C-alpha cells in the first residue's frame, strides 16, 4: 500500500498525480466529439433520413477507424515516445471533427469523417495511458490505469452534455467545431506539460515487423482471457452508449403523463456516464480485493441480467426507467478499469505496448459490431417504434454478454485472476 509518510513514496506521488490529472484532462478534451453523433442521433435520423442500421454503421465505423490504426500506433509506443503518437492522434481528431462540422451532409460523408475520428481516438486513448505508464514506477500503475480508463466515461459524459446543450442553442455543426477546438487545447496542454522521453531500443534487433508481433500476446493466455472479455464488455458498452438517447426519447414519448421538469435524454446520458466513471474506479478496487477474474465474472453476469429486461421497461414510469438506466450503466462500467489493469498486469514490460494494442483492437471490434447489431435488431423488429423492438435490442446485449464470463473461465488461471 501507499505510505504518505515515506519520503520516497511521497515524492513519487507528487510527480505522478499532476501527470495523471493532466493526462485525464487531455483525454476528456480529446473525446468531446466521440459521442456527439449518438447524442444527436434522433435528429440525424430524421434530418438525413437514416435507417437504424445506417446510424449503427456510422457509429460502428468510428470504432473501425480505431481498430484499423491502433495496432500500428500502439505498437510504435514500444519504439518511440508515446507522447509523439498521442500528438499525432490529436491532429487526426481535429481534422475529423472540423471536417464533420463543415462538410458532413449525409450517410457517406458522416461515415468517412467518423472513421478519421476513430483513428484519432486510437492515437490518443491507449497511447495516452502508455505515455503516463512510461513515466511512473510500477507500484502505482494499477490505480493510474483505473483513474485514466475511468475518465473515458468522463469524456463520454462531456461529449453527451456539450452536444445536448450546444445543439439546442446553435445547431449540430457547432458541436463538432467545439470538439475540434477542445482537441487543439488538449494538444497544447500535453505539448507544454509533458516532457519528451527518450525510449531505449535496439534498432537493428527490433525490425518494424515486431511492431505488429501479436504472437507474443496470443501466447499469453491470461492476457487473452481478459482481452476477449474486454471485447464483450465494449460490445455492450458502446451499443448502450450509442442507443441510450434514442431509447430514452422513445420512453419519454411512450409515457402519457410526464412532467416537463424531467431531465432530457442527453442529460440523463451525461449523468449515466459520470456515475459509470465512479463505478469503474470502484470496480478496480473491488478487483484488488476479490481478484479480477471473479469480480469481472460476477459483474458481467449481473449486467447481462439487467440488459435482458431493460428494453421491455420503456413504457414504465419515466422516473423508474431513468433509475434502471443508471443501474445498468453502473453494471456495464464496473469491470472496465479492472479488465484493463488485469491486462497490464499480465503483460511483460517489453510487450506492454503491443499487448495494449491487441487489447484495444479486440475491445473496439466490439465497439464496431455492438451498435450495428443493435441497430439491425431494431430495424428487423419494428424500426424501434414498438416496445418489443427495444426489448429485443437490449436482450441481444444480454445474450452476447454471456461470452465474457466464458472467456475468463476457459483462458484465465487462478494466478492470472
Short mmCIF file of C-alpha atoms in Angstrom, two decimals:
data_model
loop_
_atom_site.label_atom_id
_atom_site.label_comp_id
_atom_site.label_asym_id
_atom_site.label_seq_id
_atom_site.Cartn_x
_atom_site.Cartn_y
_atom_site.Cartn_z
CA UNK A 1 0.00 0.00 0.00
CA UNK A 2 0.95 3.65 -0.22
CA UNK A 3 2.60 5.24 2.79
CA UNK A 4 2.29 9.01 2.64
CA UNK A 5 4.87 9.34 5.45
CA UNK A 6 7.58 7.60 3.44
CA UNK A 7 9.66 10.37 1.77
CA UNK A 8 10.34 8.44 -1.45
CA UNK A 9 6.71 7.40 -1.95
CA UNK A 10 5.50 10.92 -1.16
CA UNK A 11 7.91 12.31 -3.78
CA UNK A 12 6.68 9.76 -6.31
CA UNK A 13 3.04 10.68 -5.61
CA UNK A 14 3.87 14.37 -6.06
CA UNK A 15 5.21 13.54 -9.52
CA UNK A 16 2.55 11.02 -10.52
CA UNK A 17 -0.56 12.98 -9.54
CA UNK A 18 -0.04 16.07 -11.77
CA UNK A 19 0.89 13.87 -14.75
CA UNK A 20 -2.15 11.64 -14.23
CA UNK A 21 -4.50 14.61 -13.85
CA UNK A 22 -3.09 16.25 -16.97
CA UNK A 23 -3.49 13.03 -18.97
CA UNK A 24 -7.07 12.60 -17.73
CA UNK A 25 -7.94 16.20 -18.62
CA UNK A 26 -6.42 15.79 -22.08
CA UNK A 27 -8.29 12.51 -22.55
CA UNK A 28 -11.58 14.22 -21.69
CA UNK A 29 -10.94 17.12 -24.05
CA UNK A 30 -9.99 14.91 -26.99
CA UNK A 31 -13.17 12.87 -26.51
CA UNK A 32 -15.53 15.84 -26.80
CA UNK A 33 -16.68 14.71 -30.24
CA UNK A 34 -16.55 10.95 -29.60
CA UNK A 35 -20.23 10.54 -28.70
CA UNK A 36 -21.62 13.70 -30.27
CA UNK A 37 -23.26 11.76 -33.09
CA UNK A 38 -25.05 9.27 -30.75
CA UNK A 39 -26.09 12.20 -28.55
CA UNK A 40 -27.85 13.83 -31.51
CA UNK A 41 -28.91 10.57 -33.16
CA UNK A 42 -32.71 11.11 -33.23
CA UNK A 43 -32.20 14.41 -35.05
CA UNK A 44 -29.76 12.94 -37.59
CA UNK A 45 -32.09 10.00 -38.28
CA UNK A 46 -34.89 12.45 -39.07
CA UNK A 47 -32.83 15.11 -40.88
CA UNK A 48 -30.76 12.76 -43.04
CA UNK A 49 -33.40 10.02 -43.42
CA UNK A 50 -31.14 7.36 -41.88
CA UNK A 51 -32.26 3.83 -41.02
CA UNK A 52 -31.25 2.44 -37.63
CA UNK A 53 -28.76 0.17 -39.40
CA UNK A 54 -27.15 3.13 -41.18
CA UNK A 55 -26.93 5.00 -37.88
CA UNK A 56 -25.30 1.91 -36.40
CA UNK A 57 -22.81 1.83 -39.26
CA UNK A 58 -21.79 5.45 -38.71
CA UNK A 59 -21.14 4.83 -35.04
CA UNK A 60 -19.60 1.41 -35.62
CA UNK A 61 -17.20 2.67 -38.30
CA UNK A 62 -15.88 5.20 -35.80
CA UNK A 63 -14.54 2.22 -33.87
CA UNK A 64 -13.45 0.57 -37.11
CA UNK A 65 -11.15 3.54 -37.68
CA UNK A 66 -9.82 2.88 -34.20
CA UNK A 67 -9.29 -0.84 -34.78
CA UNK A 68 -7.58 -0.30 -38.15
CA UNK A 69 -4.95 2.05 -36.75
CA UNK A 70 -4.44 1.18 -33.07
CA UNK A 71 -2.18 -1.87 -33.66
CA UNK A 72 0.35 0.21 -35.58
CA UNK A 73 0.09 3.30 -33.37
CA UNK A 74 0.26 1.39 -30.08
CA UNK A 75 2.95 -0.92 -31.42
CA UNK A 76 5.13 2.08 -32.14
CA UNK A 77 4.86 3.19 -28.49
CA UNK A 78 7.31 0.36 -27.68
CA UNK A 79 9.80 2.02 -30.06
CA UNK A 80 9.20 5.78 -29.74
CA UNK A 81 7.87 8.09 -27.04
CA UNK A 82 4.10 7.58 -26.75
CA UNK A 83 3.79 11.37 -26.46
CA UNK A 84 4.65 11.69 -30.16
CA UNK A 85 1.96 9.18 -31.14
CA UNK A 86 -0.52 10.98 -28.90
CA UNK A 87 0.12 14.33 -30.61
CA UNK A 88 -0.42 12.66 -33.99
CA UNK A 89 -3.75 11.36 -32.70
CA UNK A 90 -4.77 14.87 -31.68
CA UNK A 91 -4.09 16.09 -35.21
CA UNK A 92 -6.32 13.39 -36.68
CA UNK A 93 -9.05 14.25 -34.16
CA UNK A 94 -9.01 17.92 -35.14
CA UNK A 95 -9.22 17.06 -38.85
CA UNK A 96 -12.11 14.65 -38.26
CA UNK A 97 -14.37 16.97 -36.27
CA UNK A 98 -13.55 20.08 -38.26
CA UNK A 99 -14.37 18.15 -41.42
CA UNK A 100 -17.60 16.80 -39.94
CA UNK A 101 -18.70 20.29 -38.91
CA UNK A 102 -18.02 21.83 -42.32
CA UNK A 103 -18.68 19.08 -44.85
CA UNK A 104 -20.86 16.27 -43.42
CA UNK A 105 -24.24 16.18 -45.16
CA UNK A 106 -25.42 12.58 -45.03
CA UNK A 107 -24.55 8.93 -44.52
CA UNK A 108 -21.35 8.62 -46.58
CA UNK A 109 -19.69 11.89 -45.57
CA UNK A 110 -20.51 11.29 -41.89
CA UNK A 111 -19.13 7.78 -42.21
CA UNK A 112 -15.81 8.99 -43.64
CA UNK A 113 -15.19 11.65 -41.00
CA UNK A 114 -16.19 9.24 -38.24
CA UNK A 115 -13.54 6.78 -39.45
CA UNK A 116 -10.89 9.51 -39.20
CA UNK A 117 -12.22 10.39 -35.75
CA UNK A 118 -11.78 6.76 -34.71
CA UNK A 119 -8.16 6.86 -35.88
CA UNK A 120 -7.72 9.97 -33.76
CA UNK A 121 -9.04 8.12 -30.72
CA UNK A 122 -6.62 5.27 -31.48
CA UNK A 123 -3.78 7.78 -31.35
CA UNK A 124 -4.85 9.36 -28.06
CA UNK A 125 -6.66 6.89 -25.76
CA UNK A 126 -4.26 3.99 -25.14
CA UNK A 127 -1.13 5.95 -26.22
CA UNK A 128 -2.12 8.47 -23.54
CA UNK A 129 -2.14 5.71 -20.94
CA UNK A 130 1.20 4.38 -22.20
CA UNK A 131 2.59 7.94 -22.08
CA UNK A 132 1.82 8.05 -18.35
CA UNK A 133 2.90 4.47 -17.53
CA UNK A 134 6.29 5.01 -19.17
CA UNK A 135 6.93 7.92 -16.79
CA UNK A 136 5.98 6.36 -13.43
CA UNK A 137 7.07 3.44 -11.23
CA UNK A 138 5.41 0.04 -11.17
CA UNK A 139 3.85 0.29 -7.70
CA UNK A 140 1.18 2.84 -8.58
CA UNK A 141 0.34 1.71 -12.10
CA UNK A 142 -2.84 -0.17 -11.14
CA UNK A 143 -4.52 2.91 -9.70
CA UNK A 144 -3.29 5.14 -12.52
CA UNK A 145 -4.84 2.71 -15.02
CA UNK A 146 -8.09 2.79 -13.03
CA UNK A 147 -8.35 6.57 -12.99
CA UNK A 148 -7.29 7.03 -16.60
CA UNK A 149 -9.65 4.42 -18.03
CA UNK A 150 -12.46 5.71 -15.79
CA UNK A 151 -12.00 9.13 -17.36
CA UNK A 152 -13.14 7.59 -20.64
CA UNK A 153 -16.59 7.86 -19.06
CA UNK A 154 -15.90 11.48 -18.12
CA UNK A 155 -15.07 12.16 -21.77
CA UNK A 156 -18.25 10.37 -22.77
CA UNK A 157 -20.30 12.41 -20.31
CA UNK A 158 -18.78 15.67 -21.55
CA UNK A 159 -19.49 14.66 -25.14
CA UNK A 160 -23.16 13.95 -24.41
CA UNK A 161 -23.62 17.08 -22.29
CA UNK A 162 -21.97 19.55 -24.67
CA UNK A 163 -23.75 18.04 -27.67
CA UNK A 164 -27.15 18.31 -26.00
CA UNK A 165 -26.68 21.89 -24.88
CA UNK A 166 -24.90 23.29 -27.93
CA UNK A 167 -27.17 21.63 -30.49
CA UNK A 168 -30.24 23.11 -28.79
CA UNK A 169 -28.74 26.61 -28.96
CA UNK A 170 -26.72 26.73 -32.18
CA UNK A 171 -27.13 23.51 -34.18
CA UNK A 172 -25.12 20.32 -34.62
CA UNK A 173 -22.23 21.76 -36.66
CA UNK A 174 -21.14 23.93 -33.73
CA UNK A 175 -20.93 20.83 -31.55
CA UNK A 176 -18.20 19.42 -33.79
CA UNK A 177 -16.41 22.77 -34.07
CA UNK A 178 -16.18 22.86 -30.27
CA UNK A 179 -14.93 19.25 -30.30
CA UNK A 180 -12.13 20.22 -32.71
CA UNK A 181 -11.19 23.20 -30.55
CA UNK A 182 -11.13 21.05 -27.42
CA UNK A 183 -8.72 18.62 -29.08
CA UNK A 184 -6.45 21.52 -30.04
CA UNK A 185 -6.46 22.71 -26.42
CA UNK A 186 -5.57 19.21 -25.23
CA UNK A 187 -2.66 19.10 -27.67
CA UNK A 188 -1.34 22.40 -26.34
CA UNK A 189 -1.61 21.22 -22.71
CA UNK A 190 0.28 17.99 -23.32
CA UNK A 191 2.80 19.66 -25.62
CA UNK A 192 3.75 22.06 -22.83
CA UNK A 193 3.07 19.93 -19.73
CA UNK A 194 4.58 16.55 -20.65
CA UNK A 195 8.30 16.44 -21.27
CA UNK A 196 9.62 14.25 -24.11
CA UNK A 197 11.04 10.89 -23.08
CA UNK A 198 13.89 9.06 -24.74
CA UNK A 199 12.90 5.44 -25.41
CA UNK A 200 15.75 2.95 -25.35
CA UNK A 201 15.64 0.48 -28.21
CA UNK A 202 17.97 -1.59 -30.28
CA UNK A 203 17.25 -0.51 -33.83
CA UNK A 204 18.88 -3.48 -35.52
CA UNK A 205 17.34 -6.15 -33.29
CA UNK A 206 13.82 -4.70 -33.40
CA UNK A 207 12.70 -4.54 -37.02
CA UNK A 208 9.44 -2.86 -37.96
CA UNK A 209 7.59 -6.18 -38.24
CA UNK A 210 7.92 -6.61 -34.46
CA UNK A 211 5.63 -3.61 -34.00
CA UNK A 212 2.82 -5.96 -35.08
CA UNK A 213 4.14 -9.10 -33.39
CA UNK A 214 0.85 -10.28 -31.90
CA UNK A 215 2.14 -13.83 -31.35
CA UNK A 216 3.77 -12.75 -28.09
CA UNK A 217 0.37 -11.57 -26.85
CA UNK A 218 -1.66 -14.51 -28.14
CA UNK A 219 0.66 -16.91 -26.29
CA UNK A 220 -0.22 -15.16 -23.03
CA UNK A 221 -3.45 -16.99 -22.05
CA UNK A 222 -4.18 -14.84 -19.01
CA UNK A 223 -3.89 -11.64 -21.00
CA UNK A 224 -6.00 -13.03 -23.85
CA UNK A 225 -8.77 -14.12 -21.46
CA UNK A 226 -9.14 -10.60 -20.13
CA UNK A 227 -8.77 -9.15 -23.64
CA UNK A 228 -11.63 -11.27 -25.02
CA UNK A 229 -13.78 -10.32 -22.02
CA UNK A 230 -12.96 -6.68 -22.73
CA UNK A 231 -14.21 -7.12 -26.29
CA UNK A 232 -17.57 -8.33 -24.99
CA UNK A 233 -17.62 -5.50 -22.45
CA UNK A 234 -17.02 -2.98 -25.25
CA UNK A 235 -19.75 -4.55 -27.43
CA UNK A 236 -22.28 -3.97 -24.66
CA UNK A 237 -20.93 -0.61 -23.52
CA UNK A 238 -20.79 1.11 -26.90
CA UNK A 239 -24.11 -0.33 -28.05
CA UNK A 240 -25.71 1.03 -24.90
CA UNK A 241 -23.99 4.41 -25.28
CA UNK A 242 -24.97 4.67 -28.95
CA UNK A 243 -28.66 3.92 -28.50
CA UNK A 244 -29.28 5.26 -24.98
CA UNK A 245 -30.53 8.71 -26.03
CA UNK A 246 -32.82 7.21 -28.67
CA UNK A 247 -34.17 4.68 -26.14
CA UNK A 248 -34.86 7.39 -23.57
CA UNK A 249 -36.54 9.54 -26.23
CA UNK A 250 -38.78 6.55 -27.09
CA UNK A 251 -39.56 6.01 -23.41
CA UNK A 252 -40.33 9.69 -22.93
CA UNK A 253 -42.73 9.63 -25.89
CA UNK A 254 -44.35 6.43 -24.58
CA UNK A 255 -45.28 7.97 -21.26
CA UNK A 256 -48.67 9.67 -21.32
CA UNK A 257 -48.04 11.64 -18.14
CA UNK A 258 -44.59 13.20 -17.93
CA UNK A 259 -43.60 16.34 -16.09
CA UNK A 260 -41.85 18.98 -18.16
CA UNK A 261 -39.26 19.28 -15.40
CA UNK A 262 -37.74 15.87 -16.20
CA UNK A 263 -34.18 15.75 -17.43
CA UNK A 264 -33.72 15.42 -21.17
CA UNK A 265 -32.26 12.19 -22.64
CA UNK A 266 -28.84 13.76 -23.32
CA UNK A 267 -28.65 14.98 -19.73
CA UNK A 268 -29.53 11.52 -18.41
CA UNK A 269 -26.87 10.03 -20.68
CA UNK A 270 -24.39 12.51 -19.19
CA UNK A 271 -25.29 11.53 -15.65
CA UNK A 272 -25.08 7.83 -16.52
CA UNK A 273 -21.56 8.30 -17.88
CA UNK A 274 -20.47 10.24 -14.79
CA UNK A 275 -21.82 7.53 -12.50
CA UNK A 276 -20.11 4.95 -14.70
CA UNK A 277 -16.77 6.71 -14.18
CA UNK A 278 -17.09 6.31 -10.41
CA UNK A 279 -18.22 2.70 -10.88
CA UNK A 280 -15.11 1.95 -12.93
CA UNK A 281 -12.79 3.20 -10.18
CA UNK A 282 -14.74 1.30 -7.52
CA UNK A 283 -14.62 -1.82 -9.70
CA UNK A 284 -10.82 -1.75 -9.81
CA UNK A 285 -10.67 -1.52 -6.02
CA UNK A 286 -13.08 -4.47 -5.75
CA UNK A 287 -10.88 -6.42 -8.15
CA UNK A 288 -7.88 -5.83 -5.88
CA UNK A 289 -9.83 -7.45 -3.04
CA UNK A 290 -11.80 -10.18 -4.85
CA UNK A 291 -9.42 -10.93 -7.70
CA UNK A 292 -10.00 -9.63 -11.21
CA UNK A 293 -11.37 -12.87 -12.65
CA UNK A 294 -14.04 -13.37 -10.01
CA UNK A 295 -15.05 -9.71 -9.84
CA UNK A 296 -15.40 -9.32 -13.61
CA UNK A 297 -17.33 -12.59 -13.95
CA UNK A 298 -19.91 -11.59 -11.34
CA UNK A 299 -20.25 -8.09 -12.78
CA UNK A 300 -20.77 -9.30 -16.36
CA UNK A 301 -23.41 -11.82 -15.30
CA UNK A 302 -25.34 -9.12 -13.43
CA UNK A 303 -25.04 -6.79 -16.42
CA UNK A 304 -26.48 -9.38 -18.81
CA UNK A 305 -29.38 -9.94 -16.43
CA UNK A 306 -30.29 -6.24 -16.34
CA UNK A 307 -29.85 -5.83 -20.11
CA UNK A 308 -32.18 -8.72 -20.87
CA UNK A 309 -35.12 -6.89 -19.32
CA UNK A 310 -34.28 -3.20 -19.65
CA UNK A 311 -35.75 -2.60 -23.11
CA UNK A 312 -39.13 -4.01 -22.10
CA UNK A 313 -39.46 -1.35 -19.37
CA UNK A 314 -39.65 1.63 -21.76
CA UNK A 315 -43.36 2.18 -21.09
CA UNK A 316 -42.91 2.11 -17.31
CA UNK A 317 -42.99 5.41 -15.37
CA UNK A 318 -40.22 7.54 -16.82
CA UNK A 319 -38.54 8.17 -13.47
CA UNK A 320 -38.28 4.42 -12.90
CA UNK A 321 -36.82 3.92 -16.40
CA UNK A 322 -34.17 6.53 -15.55
CA UNK A 323 -33.25 4.65 -12.36
CA UNK A 324 -32.95 1.37 -14.28
CA UNK A 325 -30.80 3.01 -16.96
CA UNK A 326 -28.44 4.39 -14.31
CA UNK A 327 -28.26 0.97 -12.64
CA UNK A 328 -27.42 -0.63 -15.97
CA UNK A 329 -24.73 1.99 -16.62
CA UNK A 330 -23.10 1.06 -13.32
CA UNK A 331 -23.20 -2.66 -14.11
CA UNK A 332 -21.75 -2.19 -17.61
CA UNK A 333 -18.87 0.02 -16.47
CA UNK A 334 -17.96 -1.62 -13.17
CA UNK A 335 -15.48 -4.01 -14.80
CA UNK A 336 -13.86 -1.62 -17.29
CA UNK A 337 -10.80 -0.48 -15.34
CA UNK A 338 -10.37 -3.91 -13.77
CA UNK A 339 -10.13 -5.53 -17.22
CA UNK A 340 -7.51 -3.07 -18.49
CA UNK A 341 -5.50 -3.22 -15.25
CA UNK A 342 -5.55 -7.03 -15.42
CA UNK A 343 -4.21 -6.93 -18.99
CA UNK A 344 -1.42 -4.52 -17.99
CA UNK A 345 -0.52 -6.79 -15.06
CA UNK A 346 -0.47 -9.89 -17.28
CA UNK A 347 1.82 -8.30 -19.88
CA UNK A 348 5.61 -8.24 -19.67
CA UNK A 349 7.24 -4.76 -19.67
CA UNK A 350 8.76 -5.31 -23.14
CA UNK A 351 5.40 -6.30 -24.68
CA UNK A 352 3.13 -3.87 -22.83
CA UNK A 353 2.62 -1.63 -25.86
CA UNK A 354 1.69 -4.42 -28.27
CA UNK A 355 -0.44 -6.09 -25.56
CA UNK A 356 -2.41 -2.88 -25.09
CA UNK A 357 -2.69 -2.65 -28.87
CA UNK A 358 -4.33 -6.08 -29.05
CA UNK A 359 -6.44 -5.21 -26.01
CA UNK A 360 -7.71 -2.03 -27.66
CA UNK A 361 -8.18 -3.67 -31.03
CA UNK A 362 -10.27 -6.56 -29.72
CA UNK A 363 -12.20 -4.22 -27.44
CA UNK A 364 -13.13 -1.79 -30.15
CA UNK A 365 -14.05 -4.57 -32.57
CA UNK A 366 -16.85 -4.98 -30.05
CA UNK A 367 -17.43 -1.24 -30.44
CA UNK A 368 -17.92 -1.73 -34.18
CA UNK A 369 -20.40 -4.56 -34.07
CA UNK A 370 -22.29 -3.75 -30.86
CA UNK A 371 -24.01 -0.55 -32.10
CA UNK A 372 -24.51 -2.06 -35.56
CA UNK A 373 -26.03 -5.31 -34.29
CA UNK A 374 -28.39 -3.43 -32.02
CA UNK A 375 -29.44 -1.18 -34.91
CA UNK A 376 -30.14 -4.21 -37.09
CA UNK A 377 -32.27 -5.77 -34.35
CA UNK A 378 -34.22 -2.51 -34.07
CA UNK A 379 -34.85 -2.41 -37.84
CA UNK A 380 -35.89 -6.05 -38.07
CA UNK A 381 -38.19 -5.96 -35.05
CA UNK A 382 -40.24 -2.86 -35.81
CA UNK A 383 -37.88 0.05 -36.59
CA UNK A 384 -37.56 0.93 -32.91
CA UNK A 385 -41.15 2.17 -32.86
CA UNK A 386 -42.54 -0.54 -30.57
CA UNK A 387 -41.80 -1.73 -27.06
CA UNK A 388 -40.90 -5.25 -28.24
CA UNK A 389 -38.36 -3.78 -30.66
CA UNK A 390 -36.40 -2.10 -27.85
CA UNK A 391 -36.88 -5.12 -25.59
CA UNK A 392 -35.29 -7.46 -28.13
CA UNK A 393 -32.50 -4.97 -28.92
CA UNK A 394 -31.35 -4.79 -25.29
CA UNK A 395 -31.91 -8.52 -24.78
CA UNK A 396 -29.43 -9.14 -27.60
CA UNK A 397 -26.81 -7.42 -25.45
CA UNK A 398 -27.60 -9.82 -22.64
CA UNK A 399 -27.05 -12.83 -24.89
CA UNK A 400 -23.70 -11.57 -26.18
CA UNK A 401 -22.66 -10.60 -22.66
CA UNK A 402 -22.52 -14.25 -21.57
CA UNK A 403 -19.45 -14.77 -23.76
CA UNK A 404 -17.31 -12.63 -21.43
CA UNK A 405 -17.50 -14.90 -18.37
CA UNK A 406 -16.98 -17.88 -20.69
CA UNK A 407 -13.68 -16.42 -21.95
CA UNK A 408 -12.47 -15.84 -18.41
CA UNK A 409 -13.43 -19.36 -17.33
CA UNK A 410 -11.56 -21.12 -20.13
CA UNK A 411 -8.47 -18.89 -20.50
CA UNK A 412 -7.57 -17.23 -17.20
CA UNK A 413 -6.00 -19.37 -14.47
CA UNK A 414 -6.27 -18.67 -10.76
CA UNK A 415 -2.97 -16.84 -10.55
CA UNK A 416 -3.93 -14.69 -13.54
CA UNK A 417 -7.21 -13.69 -11.91
#
